PDB file of C-alpha atoms and ligand atoms in Angstrom:
ATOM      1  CA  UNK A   1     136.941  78.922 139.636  1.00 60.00           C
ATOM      2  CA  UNK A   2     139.054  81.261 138.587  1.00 61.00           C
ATOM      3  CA  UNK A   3     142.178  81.276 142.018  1.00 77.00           C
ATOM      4  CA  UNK A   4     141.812  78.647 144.444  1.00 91.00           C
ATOM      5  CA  UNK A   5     143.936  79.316 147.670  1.00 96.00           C
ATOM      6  CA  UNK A   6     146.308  76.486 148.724  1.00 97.00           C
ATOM      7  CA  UNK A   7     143.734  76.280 151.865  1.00 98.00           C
ATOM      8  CA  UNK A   8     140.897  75.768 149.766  1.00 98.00           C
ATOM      9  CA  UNK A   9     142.850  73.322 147.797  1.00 98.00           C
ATOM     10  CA  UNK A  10     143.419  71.634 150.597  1.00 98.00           C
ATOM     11  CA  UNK A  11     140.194  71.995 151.686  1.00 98.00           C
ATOM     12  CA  UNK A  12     138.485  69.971 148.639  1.00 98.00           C
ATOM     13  CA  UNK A  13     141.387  67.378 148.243  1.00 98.00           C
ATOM     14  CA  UNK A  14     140.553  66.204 151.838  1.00 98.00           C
ATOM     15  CA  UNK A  15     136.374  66.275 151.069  1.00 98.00           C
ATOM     16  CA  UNK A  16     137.353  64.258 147.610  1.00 98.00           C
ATOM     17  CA  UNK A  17     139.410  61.696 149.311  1.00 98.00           C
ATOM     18  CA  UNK A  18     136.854  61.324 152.459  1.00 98.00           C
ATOM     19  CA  UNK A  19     134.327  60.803 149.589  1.00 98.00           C
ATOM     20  CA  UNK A  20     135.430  57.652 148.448  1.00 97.00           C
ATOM     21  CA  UNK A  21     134.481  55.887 151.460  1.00 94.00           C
ATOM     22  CA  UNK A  22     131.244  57.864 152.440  1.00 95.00           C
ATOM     23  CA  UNK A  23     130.122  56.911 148.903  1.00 95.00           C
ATOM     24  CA  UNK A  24     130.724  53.142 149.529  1.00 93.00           C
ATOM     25  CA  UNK A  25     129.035  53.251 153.019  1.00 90.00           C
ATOM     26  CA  UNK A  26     126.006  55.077 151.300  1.00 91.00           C
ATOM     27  CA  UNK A  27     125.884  51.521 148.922  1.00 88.00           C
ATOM     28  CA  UNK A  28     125.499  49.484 151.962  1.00 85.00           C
ATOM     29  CA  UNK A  29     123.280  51.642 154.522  1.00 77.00           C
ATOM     30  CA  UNK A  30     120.340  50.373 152.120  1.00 65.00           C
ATOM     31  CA  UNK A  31     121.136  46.716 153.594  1.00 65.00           C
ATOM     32  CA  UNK A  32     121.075  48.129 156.916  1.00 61.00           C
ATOM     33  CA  UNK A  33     117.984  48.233 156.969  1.00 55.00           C
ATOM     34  CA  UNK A  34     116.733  44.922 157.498  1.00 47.00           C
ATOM     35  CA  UNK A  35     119.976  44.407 160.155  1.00 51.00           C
ATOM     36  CA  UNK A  36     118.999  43.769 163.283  1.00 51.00           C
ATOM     37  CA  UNK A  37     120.792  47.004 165.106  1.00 51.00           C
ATOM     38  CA  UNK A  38     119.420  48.470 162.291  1.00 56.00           C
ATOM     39  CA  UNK A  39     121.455  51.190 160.801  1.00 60.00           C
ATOM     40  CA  UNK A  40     121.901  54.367 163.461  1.00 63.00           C
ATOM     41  CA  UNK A  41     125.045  52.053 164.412  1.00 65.00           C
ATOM     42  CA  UNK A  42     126.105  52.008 160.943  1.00 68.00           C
ATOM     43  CA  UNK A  43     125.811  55.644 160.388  1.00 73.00           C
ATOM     44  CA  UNK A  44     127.914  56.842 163.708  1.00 80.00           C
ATOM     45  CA  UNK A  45     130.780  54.803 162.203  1.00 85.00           C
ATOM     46  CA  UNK A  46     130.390  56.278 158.905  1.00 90.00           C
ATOM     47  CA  UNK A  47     130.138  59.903 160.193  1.00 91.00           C
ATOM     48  CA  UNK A  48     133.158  58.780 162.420  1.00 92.00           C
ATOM     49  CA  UNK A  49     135.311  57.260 159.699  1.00 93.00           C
ATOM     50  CA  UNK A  50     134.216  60.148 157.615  1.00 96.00           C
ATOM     51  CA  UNK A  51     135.141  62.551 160.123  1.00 97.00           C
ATOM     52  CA  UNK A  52     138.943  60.427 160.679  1.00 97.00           C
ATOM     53  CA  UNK A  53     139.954  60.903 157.044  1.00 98.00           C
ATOM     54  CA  UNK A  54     139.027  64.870 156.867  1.00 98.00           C
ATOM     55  CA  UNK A  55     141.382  65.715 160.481  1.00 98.00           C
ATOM     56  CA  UNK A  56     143.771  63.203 158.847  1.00 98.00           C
ATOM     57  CA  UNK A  57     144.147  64.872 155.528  1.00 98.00           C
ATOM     58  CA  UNK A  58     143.419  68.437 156.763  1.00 98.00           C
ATOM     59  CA  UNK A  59     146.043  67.764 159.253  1.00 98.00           C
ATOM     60  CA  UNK A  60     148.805  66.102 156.770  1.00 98.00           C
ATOM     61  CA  UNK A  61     148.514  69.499 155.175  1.00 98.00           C
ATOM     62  CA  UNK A  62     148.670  71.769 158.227  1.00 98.00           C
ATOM     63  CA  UNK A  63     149.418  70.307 161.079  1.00 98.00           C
ATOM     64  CA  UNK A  64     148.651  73.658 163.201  1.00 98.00           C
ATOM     65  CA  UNK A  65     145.389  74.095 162.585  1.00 98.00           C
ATOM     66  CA  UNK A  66     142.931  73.274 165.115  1.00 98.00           C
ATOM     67  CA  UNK A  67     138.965  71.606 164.539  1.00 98.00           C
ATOM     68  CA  UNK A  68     135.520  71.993 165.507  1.00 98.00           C
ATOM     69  CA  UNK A  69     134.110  68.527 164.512  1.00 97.00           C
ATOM     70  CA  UNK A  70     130.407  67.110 164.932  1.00 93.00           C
ATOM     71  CA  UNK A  71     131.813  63.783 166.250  1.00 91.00           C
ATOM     72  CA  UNK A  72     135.346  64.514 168.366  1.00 93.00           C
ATOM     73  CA  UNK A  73     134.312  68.186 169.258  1.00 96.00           C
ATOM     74  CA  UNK A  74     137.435  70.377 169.787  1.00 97.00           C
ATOM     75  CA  UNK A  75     140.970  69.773 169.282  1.00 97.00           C
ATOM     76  CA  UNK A  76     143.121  73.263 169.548  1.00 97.00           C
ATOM     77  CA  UNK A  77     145.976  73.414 167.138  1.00 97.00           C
ATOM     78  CA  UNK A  78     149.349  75.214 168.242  1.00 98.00           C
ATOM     79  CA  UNK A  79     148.064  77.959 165.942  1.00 98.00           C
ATOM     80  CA  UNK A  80     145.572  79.832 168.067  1.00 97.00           C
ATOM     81  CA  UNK A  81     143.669  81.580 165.056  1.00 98.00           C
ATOM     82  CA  UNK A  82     143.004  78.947 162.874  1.00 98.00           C
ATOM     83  CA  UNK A  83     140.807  76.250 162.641  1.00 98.00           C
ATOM     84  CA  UNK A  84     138.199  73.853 160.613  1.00 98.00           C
ATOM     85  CA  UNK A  85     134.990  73.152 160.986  1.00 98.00           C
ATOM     86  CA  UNK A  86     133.661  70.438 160.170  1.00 98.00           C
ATOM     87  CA  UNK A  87     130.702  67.861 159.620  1.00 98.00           C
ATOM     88  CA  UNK A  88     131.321  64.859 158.126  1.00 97.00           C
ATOM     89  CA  UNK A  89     128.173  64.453 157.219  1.00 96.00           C
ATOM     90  CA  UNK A  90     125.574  67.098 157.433  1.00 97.00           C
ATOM     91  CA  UNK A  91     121.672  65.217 156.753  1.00 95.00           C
ATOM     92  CA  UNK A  92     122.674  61.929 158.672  1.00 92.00           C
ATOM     93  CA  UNK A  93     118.835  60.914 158.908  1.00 90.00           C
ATOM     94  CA  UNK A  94     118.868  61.544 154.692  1.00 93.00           C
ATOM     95  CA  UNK A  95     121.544  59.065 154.724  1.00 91.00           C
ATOM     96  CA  UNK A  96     120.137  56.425 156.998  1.00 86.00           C
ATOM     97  CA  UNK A  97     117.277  56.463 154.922  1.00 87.00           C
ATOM     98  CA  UNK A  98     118.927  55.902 151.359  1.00 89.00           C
ATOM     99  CA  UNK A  99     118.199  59.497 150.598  1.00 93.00           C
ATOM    100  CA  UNK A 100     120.815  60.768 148.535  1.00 96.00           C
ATOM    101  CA  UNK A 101     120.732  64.382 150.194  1.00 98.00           C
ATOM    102  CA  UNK A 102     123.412  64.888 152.099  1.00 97.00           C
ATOM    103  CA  UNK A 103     126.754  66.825 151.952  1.00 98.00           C
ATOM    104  CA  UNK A 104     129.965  66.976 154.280  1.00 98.00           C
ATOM    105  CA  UNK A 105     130.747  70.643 155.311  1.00 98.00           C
ATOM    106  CA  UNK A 106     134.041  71.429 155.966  1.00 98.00           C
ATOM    107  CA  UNK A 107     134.894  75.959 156.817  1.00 98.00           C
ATOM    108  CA  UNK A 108     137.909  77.616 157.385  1.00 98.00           C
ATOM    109  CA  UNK A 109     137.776  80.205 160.464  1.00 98.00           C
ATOM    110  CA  UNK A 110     140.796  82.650 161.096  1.00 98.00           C
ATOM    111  CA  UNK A 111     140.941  84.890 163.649  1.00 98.00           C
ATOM    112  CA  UNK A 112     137.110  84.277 164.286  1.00 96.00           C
ATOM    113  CA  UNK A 113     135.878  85.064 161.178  1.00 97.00           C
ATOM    114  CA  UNK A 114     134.889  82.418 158.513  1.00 98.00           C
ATOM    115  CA  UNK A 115     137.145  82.694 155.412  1.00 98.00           C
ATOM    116  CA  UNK A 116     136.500  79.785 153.409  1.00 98.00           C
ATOM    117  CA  UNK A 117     133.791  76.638 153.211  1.00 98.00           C
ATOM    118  CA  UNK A 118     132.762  73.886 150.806  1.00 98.00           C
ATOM    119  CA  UNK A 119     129.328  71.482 150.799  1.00 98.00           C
ATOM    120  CA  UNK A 120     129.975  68.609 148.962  1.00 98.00           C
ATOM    121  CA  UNK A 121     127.379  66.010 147.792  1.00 98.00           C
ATOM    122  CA  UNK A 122     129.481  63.145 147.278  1.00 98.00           C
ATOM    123  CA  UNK A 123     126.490  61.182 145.362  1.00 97.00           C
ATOM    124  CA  UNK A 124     125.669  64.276 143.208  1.00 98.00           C
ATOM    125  CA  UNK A 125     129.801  65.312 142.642  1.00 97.00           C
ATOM    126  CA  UNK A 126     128.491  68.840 143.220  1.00 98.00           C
ATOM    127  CA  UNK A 127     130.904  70.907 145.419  1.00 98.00           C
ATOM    128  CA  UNK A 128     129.553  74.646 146.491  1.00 98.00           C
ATOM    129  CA  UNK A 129     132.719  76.890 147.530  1.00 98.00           C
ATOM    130  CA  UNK A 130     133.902  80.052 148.255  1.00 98.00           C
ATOM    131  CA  UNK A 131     136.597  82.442 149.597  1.00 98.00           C
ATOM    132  CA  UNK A 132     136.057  85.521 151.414  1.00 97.00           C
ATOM    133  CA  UNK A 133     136.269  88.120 148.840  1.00 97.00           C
ATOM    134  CA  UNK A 134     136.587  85.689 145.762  1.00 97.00           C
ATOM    135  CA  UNK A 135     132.848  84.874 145.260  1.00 97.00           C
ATOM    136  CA  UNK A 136     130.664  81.551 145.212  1.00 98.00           C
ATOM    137  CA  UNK A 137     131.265  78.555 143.229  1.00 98.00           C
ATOM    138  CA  UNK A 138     129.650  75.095 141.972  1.00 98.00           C
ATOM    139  CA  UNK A 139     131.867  72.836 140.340  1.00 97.00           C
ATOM    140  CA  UNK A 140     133.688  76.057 138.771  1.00 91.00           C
ATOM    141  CA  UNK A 141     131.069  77.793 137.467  1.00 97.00           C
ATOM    142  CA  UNK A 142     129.731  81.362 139.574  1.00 97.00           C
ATOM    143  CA  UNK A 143     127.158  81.353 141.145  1.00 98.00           C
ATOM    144  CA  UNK A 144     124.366  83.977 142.648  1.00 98.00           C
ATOM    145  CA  UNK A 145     121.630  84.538 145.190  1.00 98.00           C
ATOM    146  CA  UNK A 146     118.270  84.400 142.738  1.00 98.00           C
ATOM    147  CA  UNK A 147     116.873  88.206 142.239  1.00 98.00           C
ATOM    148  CA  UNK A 148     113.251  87.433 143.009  1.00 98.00           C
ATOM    149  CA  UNK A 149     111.918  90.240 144.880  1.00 97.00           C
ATOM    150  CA  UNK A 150     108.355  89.222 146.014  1.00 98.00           C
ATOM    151  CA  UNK A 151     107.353  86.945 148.990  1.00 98.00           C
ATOM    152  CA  UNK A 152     104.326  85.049 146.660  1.00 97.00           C
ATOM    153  CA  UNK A 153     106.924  84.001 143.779  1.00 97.00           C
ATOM    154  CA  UNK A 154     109.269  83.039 146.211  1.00 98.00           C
ATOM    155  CA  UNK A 155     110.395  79.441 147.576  1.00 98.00           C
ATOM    156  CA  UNK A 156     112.058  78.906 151.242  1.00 98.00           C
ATOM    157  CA  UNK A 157     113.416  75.999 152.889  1.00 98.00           C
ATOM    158  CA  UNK A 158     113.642  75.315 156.895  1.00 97.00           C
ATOM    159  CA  UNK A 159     114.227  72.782 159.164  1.00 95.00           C
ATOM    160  CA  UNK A 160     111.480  71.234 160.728  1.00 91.00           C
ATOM    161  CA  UNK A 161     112.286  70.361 164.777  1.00 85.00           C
ATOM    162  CA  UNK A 162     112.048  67.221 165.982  1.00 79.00           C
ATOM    163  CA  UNK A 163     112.608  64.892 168.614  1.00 73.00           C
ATOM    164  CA  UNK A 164     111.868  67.845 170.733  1.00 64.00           C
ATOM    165  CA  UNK A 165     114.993  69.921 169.136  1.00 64.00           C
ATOM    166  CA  UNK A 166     114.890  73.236 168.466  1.00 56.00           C
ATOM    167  CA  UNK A 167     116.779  76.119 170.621  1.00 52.00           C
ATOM    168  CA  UNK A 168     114.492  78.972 170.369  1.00 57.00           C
ATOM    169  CA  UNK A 169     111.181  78.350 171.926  1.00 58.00           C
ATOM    170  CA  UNK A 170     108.841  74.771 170.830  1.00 73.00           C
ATOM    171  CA  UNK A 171     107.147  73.199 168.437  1.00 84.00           C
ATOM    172  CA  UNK A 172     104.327  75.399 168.453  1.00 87.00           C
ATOM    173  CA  UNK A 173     106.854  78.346 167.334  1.00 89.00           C
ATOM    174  CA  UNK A 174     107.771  76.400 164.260  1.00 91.00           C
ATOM    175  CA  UNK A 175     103.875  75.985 163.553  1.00 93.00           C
ATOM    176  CA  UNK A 176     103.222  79.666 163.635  1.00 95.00           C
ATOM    177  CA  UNK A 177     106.403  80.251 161.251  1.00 96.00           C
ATOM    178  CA  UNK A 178     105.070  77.577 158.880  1.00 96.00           C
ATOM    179  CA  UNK A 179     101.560  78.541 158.789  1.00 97.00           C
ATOM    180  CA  UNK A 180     103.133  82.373 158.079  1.00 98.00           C
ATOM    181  CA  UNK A 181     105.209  81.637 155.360  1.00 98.00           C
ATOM    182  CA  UNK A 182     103.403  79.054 153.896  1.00 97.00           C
ATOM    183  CA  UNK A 183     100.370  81.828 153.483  1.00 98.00           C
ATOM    184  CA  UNK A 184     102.737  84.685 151.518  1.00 98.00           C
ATOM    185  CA  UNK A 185     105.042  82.739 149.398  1.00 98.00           C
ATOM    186  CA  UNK A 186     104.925  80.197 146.729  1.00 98.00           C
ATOM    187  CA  UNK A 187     106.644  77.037 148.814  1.00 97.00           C
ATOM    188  CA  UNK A 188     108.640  75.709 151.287  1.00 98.00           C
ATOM    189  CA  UNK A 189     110.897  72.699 151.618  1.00 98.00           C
ATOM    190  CA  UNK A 190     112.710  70.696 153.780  1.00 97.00           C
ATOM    191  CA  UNK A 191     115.296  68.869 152.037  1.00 97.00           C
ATOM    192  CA  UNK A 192     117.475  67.705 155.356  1.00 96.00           C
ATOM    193  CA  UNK A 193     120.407  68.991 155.258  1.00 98.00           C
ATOM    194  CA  UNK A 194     121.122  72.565 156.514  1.00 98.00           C
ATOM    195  CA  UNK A 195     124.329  72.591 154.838  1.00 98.00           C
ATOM    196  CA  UNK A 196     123.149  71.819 151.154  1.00 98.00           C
ATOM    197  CA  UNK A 197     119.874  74.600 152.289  1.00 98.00           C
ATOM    198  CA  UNK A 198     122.973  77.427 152.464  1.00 98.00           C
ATOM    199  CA  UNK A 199     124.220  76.374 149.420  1.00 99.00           C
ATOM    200  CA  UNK A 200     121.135  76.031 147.706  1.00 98.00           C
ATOM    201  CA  UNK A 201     120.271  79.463 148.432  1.00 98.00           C
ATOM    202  CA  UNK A 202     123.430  80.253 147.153  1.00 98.00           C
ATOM    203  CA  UNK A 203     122.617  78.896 144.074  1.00 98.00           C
ATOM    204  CA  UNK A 204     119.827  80.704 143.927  1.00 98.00           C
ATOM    205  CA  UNK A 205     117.841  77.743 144.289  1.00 98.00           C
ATOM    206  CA  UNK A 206     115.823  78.524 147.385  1.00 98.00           C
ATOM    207  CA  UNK A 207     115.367  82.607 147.888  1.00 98.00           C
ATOM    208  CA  UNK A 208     115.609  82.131 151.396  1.00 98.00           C
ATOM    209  CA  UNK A 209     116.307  79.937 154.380  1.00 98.00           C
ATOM    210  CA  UNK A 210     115.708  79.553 158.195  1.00 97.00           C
ATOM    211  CA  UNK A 211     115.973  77.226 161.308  1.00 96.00           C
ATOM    212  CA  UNK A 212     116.737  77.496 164.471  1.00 93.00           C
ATOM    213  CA  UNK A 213     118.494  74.874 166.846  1.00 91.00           C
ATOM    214  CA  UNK A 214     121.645  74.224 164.551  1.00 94.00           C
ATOM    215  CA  UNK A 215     125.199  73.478 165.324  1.00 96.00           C
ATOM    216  CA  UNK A 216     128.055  75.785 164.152  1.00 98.00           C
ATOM    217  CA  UNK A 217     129.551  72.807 162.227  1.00 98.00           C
ATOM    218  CA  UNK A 218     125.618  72.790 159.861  1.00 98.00           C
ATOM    219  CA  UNK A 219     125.978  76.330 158.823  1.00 98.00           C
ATOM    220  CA  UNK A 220     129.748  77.245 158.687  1.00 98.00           C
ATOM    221  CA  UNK A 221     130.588  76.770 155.080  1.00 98.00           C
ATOM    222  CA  UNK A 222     126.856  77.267 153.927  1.00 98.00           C
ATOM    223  CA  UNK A 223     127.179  81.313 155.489  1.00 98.00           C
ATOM    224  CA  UNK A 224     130.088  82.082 153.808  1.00 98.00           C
ATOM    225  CA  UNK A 225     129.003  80.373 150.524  1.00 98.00           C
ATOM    226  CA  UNK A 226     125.617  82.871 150.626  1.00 98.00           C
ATOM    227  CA  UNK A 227     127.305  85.960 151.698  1.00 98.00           C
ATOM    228  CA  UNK A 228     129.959  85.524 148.562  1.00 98.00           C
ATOM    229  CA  UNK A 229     127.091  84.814 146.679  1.00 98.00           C
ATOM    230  CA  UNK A 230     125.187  88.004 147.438  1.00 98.00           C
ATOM    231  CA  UNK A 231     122.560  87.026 149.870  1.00 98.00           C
ATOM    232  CA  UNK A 232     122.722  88.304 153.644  1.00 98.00           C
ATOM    233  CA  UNK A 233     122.786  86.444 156.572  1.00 98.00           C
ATOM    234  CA  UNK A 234     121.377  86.792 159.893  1.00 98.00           C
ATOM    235  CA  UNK A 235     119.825  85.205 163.006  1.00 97.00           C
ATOM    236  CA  UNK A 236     115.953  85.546 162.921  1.00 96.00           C
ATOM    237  CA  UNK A 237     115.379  88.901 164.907  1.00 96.00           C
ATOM    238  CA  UNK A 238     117.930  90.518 162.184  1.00 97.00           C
ATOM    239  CA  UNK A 239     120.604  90.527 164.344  1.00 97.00           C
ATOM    240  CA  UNK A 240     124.432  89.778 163.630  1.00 97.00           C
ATOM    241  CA  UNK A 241     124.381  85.956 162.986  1.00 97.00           C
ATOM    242  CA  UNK A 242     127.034  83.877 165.900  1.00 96.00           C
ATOM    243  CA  UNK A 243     127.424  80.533 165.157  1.00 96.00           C
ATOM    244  CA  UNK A 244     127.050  79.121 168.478  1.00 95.00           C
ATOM    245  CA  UNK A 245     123.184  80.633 168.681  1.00 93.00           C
ATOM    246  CA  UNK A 246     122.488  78.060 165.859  1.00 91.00           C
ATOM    247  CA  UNK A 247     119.585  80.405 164.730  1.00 94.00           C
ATOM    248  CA  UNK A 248     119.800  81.279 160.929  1.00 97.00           C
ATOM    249  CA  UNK A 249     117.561  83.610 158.735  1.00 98.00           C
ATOM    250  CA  UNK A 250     119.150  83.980 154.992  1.00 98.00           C
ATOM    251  CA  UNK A 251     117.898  85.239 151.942  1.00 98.00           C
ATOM    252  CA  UNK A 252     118.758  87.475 148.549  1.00 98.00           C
ATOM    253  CA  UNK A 253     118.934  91.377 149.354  1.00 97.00           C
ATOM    254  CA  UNK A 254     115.240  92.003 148.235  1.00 98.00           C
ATOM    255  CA  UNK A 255     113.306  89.234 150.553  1.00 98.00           C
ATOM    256  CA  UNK A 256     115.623  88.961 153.849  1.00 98.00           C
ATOM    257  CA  UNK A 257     113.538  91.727 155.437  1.00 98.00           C
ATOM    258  CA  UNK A 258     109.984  90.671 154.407  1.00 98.00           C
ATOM    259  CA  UNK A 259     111.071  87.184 155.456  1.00 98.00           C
ATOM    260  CA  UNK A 260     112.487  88.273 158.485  1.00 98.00           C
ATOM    261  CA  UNK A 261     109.457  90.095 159.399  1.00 98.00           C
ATOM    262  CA  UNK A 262     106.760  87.476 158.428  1.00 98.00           C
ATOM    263  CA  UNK A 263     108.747  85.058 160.838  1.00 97.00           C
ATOM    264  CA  UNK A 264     109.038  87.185 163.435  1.00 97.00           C
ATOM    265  CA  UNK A 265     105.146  87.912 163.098  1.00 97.00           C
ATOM    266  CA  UNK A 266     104.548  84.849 163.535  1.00 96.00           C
ATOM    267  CA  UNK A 267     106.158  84.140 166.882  1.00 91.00           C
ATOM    268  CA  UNK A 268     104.169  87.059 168.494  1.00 86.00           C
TER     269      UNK A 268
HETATM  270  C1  LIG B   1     120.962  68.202 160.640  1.00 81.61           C
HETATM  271  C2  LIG B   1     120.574  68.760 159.290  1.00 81.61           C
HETATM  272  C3  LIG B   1     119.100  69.105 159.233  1.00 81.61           C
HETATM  273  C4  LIG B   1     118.692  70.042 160.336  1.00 81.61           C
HETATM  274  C5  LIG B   1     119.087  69.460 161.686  1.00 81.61           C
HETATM  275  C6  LIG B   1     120.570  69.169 161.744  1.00 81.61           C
HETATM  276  P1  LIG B   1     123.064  66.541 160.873  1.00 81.61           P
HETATM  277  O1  LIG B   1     122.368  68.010 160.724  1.00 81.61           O
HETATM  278  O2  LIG B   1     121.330  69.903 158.978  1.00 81.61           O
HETATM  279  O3  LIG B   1     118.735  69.711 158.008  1.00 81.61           O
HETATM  280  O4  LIG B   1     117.319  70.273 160.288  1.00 81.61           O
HETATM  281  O5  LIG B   1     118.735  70.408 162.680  1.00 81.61           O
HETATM  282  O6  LIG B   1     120.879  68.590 162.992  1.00 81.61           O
HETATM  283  O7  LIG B   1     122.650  66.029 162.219  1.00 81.61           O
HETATM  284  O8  LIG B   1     122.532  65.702 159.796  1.00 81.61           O
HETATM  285  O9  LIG B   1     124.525  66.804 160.760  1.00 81.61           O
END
């Protein structure tokens, strides 16, 4: 990468250093298994002590920032306009299950707007960035939303709801967007992490992503990391994305609308 900010700096010195012990807890989860609390215990405490490390570090380096975190929710810093978002680690149920698909997400957002995010993989070392302005990264090298332009060549990934979750409407919904996609383009996955979706699409990876139901701390980094990278970003009716909705449509220039408009098809 060509300039890194101090704050993004910062930003991946904390991730690296959190790393060390996520990756360690990842070597033992597979033991978990046979436990007898099994290991949904296990994993709170690693998202936790994952979680710990990032404030602490993010904190040692600017002590006025405030957080949005998965685990301890808000803390307001004494400077009003900036803050971090974070998840410790975004694909928790990859991670219980010795999947090694899963990322911690850490944004910067000043003055509302998100101006920096990284998704790093701690078991792959890959680390997707990007600065507002400054383009999309992995591990140094550019990257860019793919250029495919029709829906049958294409390949999408989603979340699939469960456990009853999902904000906008119910299972069935999900069904209908499935069976619609599934009919007009060449795939779709679901990888489990939301985070590592963005920045897969970033990539140009996946052409396009969507799910509904997420948390502002899933998608934070992944948005700006697809916008830098070309794509565009929306909720699922087309509309400005918020965070808070937690409904996400992306894709590269030439498939947002078609993608948009198969999904929202679907739910009629
Ligand atoms: C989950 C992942 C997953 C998505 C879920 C999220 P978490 O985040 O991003 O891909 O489908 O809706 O809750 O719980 O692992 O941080």
């Amino acid at each position: 990468m060509a300039l890194r900010s101090p704050n993004l700096n910062v930003m991946i010195r904390a991730a690296r250093e959190a790393s060390i012990k996520l990756k360690r807890d990842y070597g033992e989860v597979d033991q978990l298994q046979v436990s007898k609390k099994g290991p949904a215990d296990y994993v709170t405490a690693a998202d936790i002590r994952t979680e710990k490390i990032l404030r602490g570090e993010l904190t040692k380096a600017r002590p006025d920032y405030g957080f949005l975190m998965e685990e301890a929710g808000i803390v307001e810093g004494t400077d009003p306009d900036r803050r971090w978002i974070i998840d410790p680690i975004d694909g928790t149920t990859n991670f219980v299950h010795g999947i090694a698909h899963f990322a911690m997400s850490i944004a910067l957002q000043e003055h509302g707007r998100i101006t920096a995010g990284i998704v790093f993989n701690p078991i792959s070392e890959e680390l997707f960035c990007a600065e507002l302005g400054q383009g999309a990264y992995l591990n140094d090298r550019r990257i860019r939303v793919s250029s495919r332009g029709a829906m049958d060549n294409a390949v999408f990934a989603t979340g699939i709801p469960f456990l009853g979750r999902g904000s906008e409407g119910d299972h069935q919904t999900f069904l209908k967007e499935m069976g619609a996609v599934m009919a007009v383009s060449s795939g779709i996955r679901r990888f489990g992490s939301a985070a590592l979706d963005l920045a897969f699409v970033a990539a140009g990876r996946y052409d396009g992503f969507w799910e509904t139901g997420l948390q502002p701390w899933d998608i934070a980094a992944g948005v700006i990391l697809v916008r830098e990278a070309g794509g565009l970003v929306t909720d699922i009716q087309g509309r400005d994305l918020r965070l808070e909705a937690g409904s996400i449509l992306t894709a590269n220039r030439n498939l947002h609308q078609p993608l948009g408009q198969t999904l929202r098809q679907a739910r009629k």
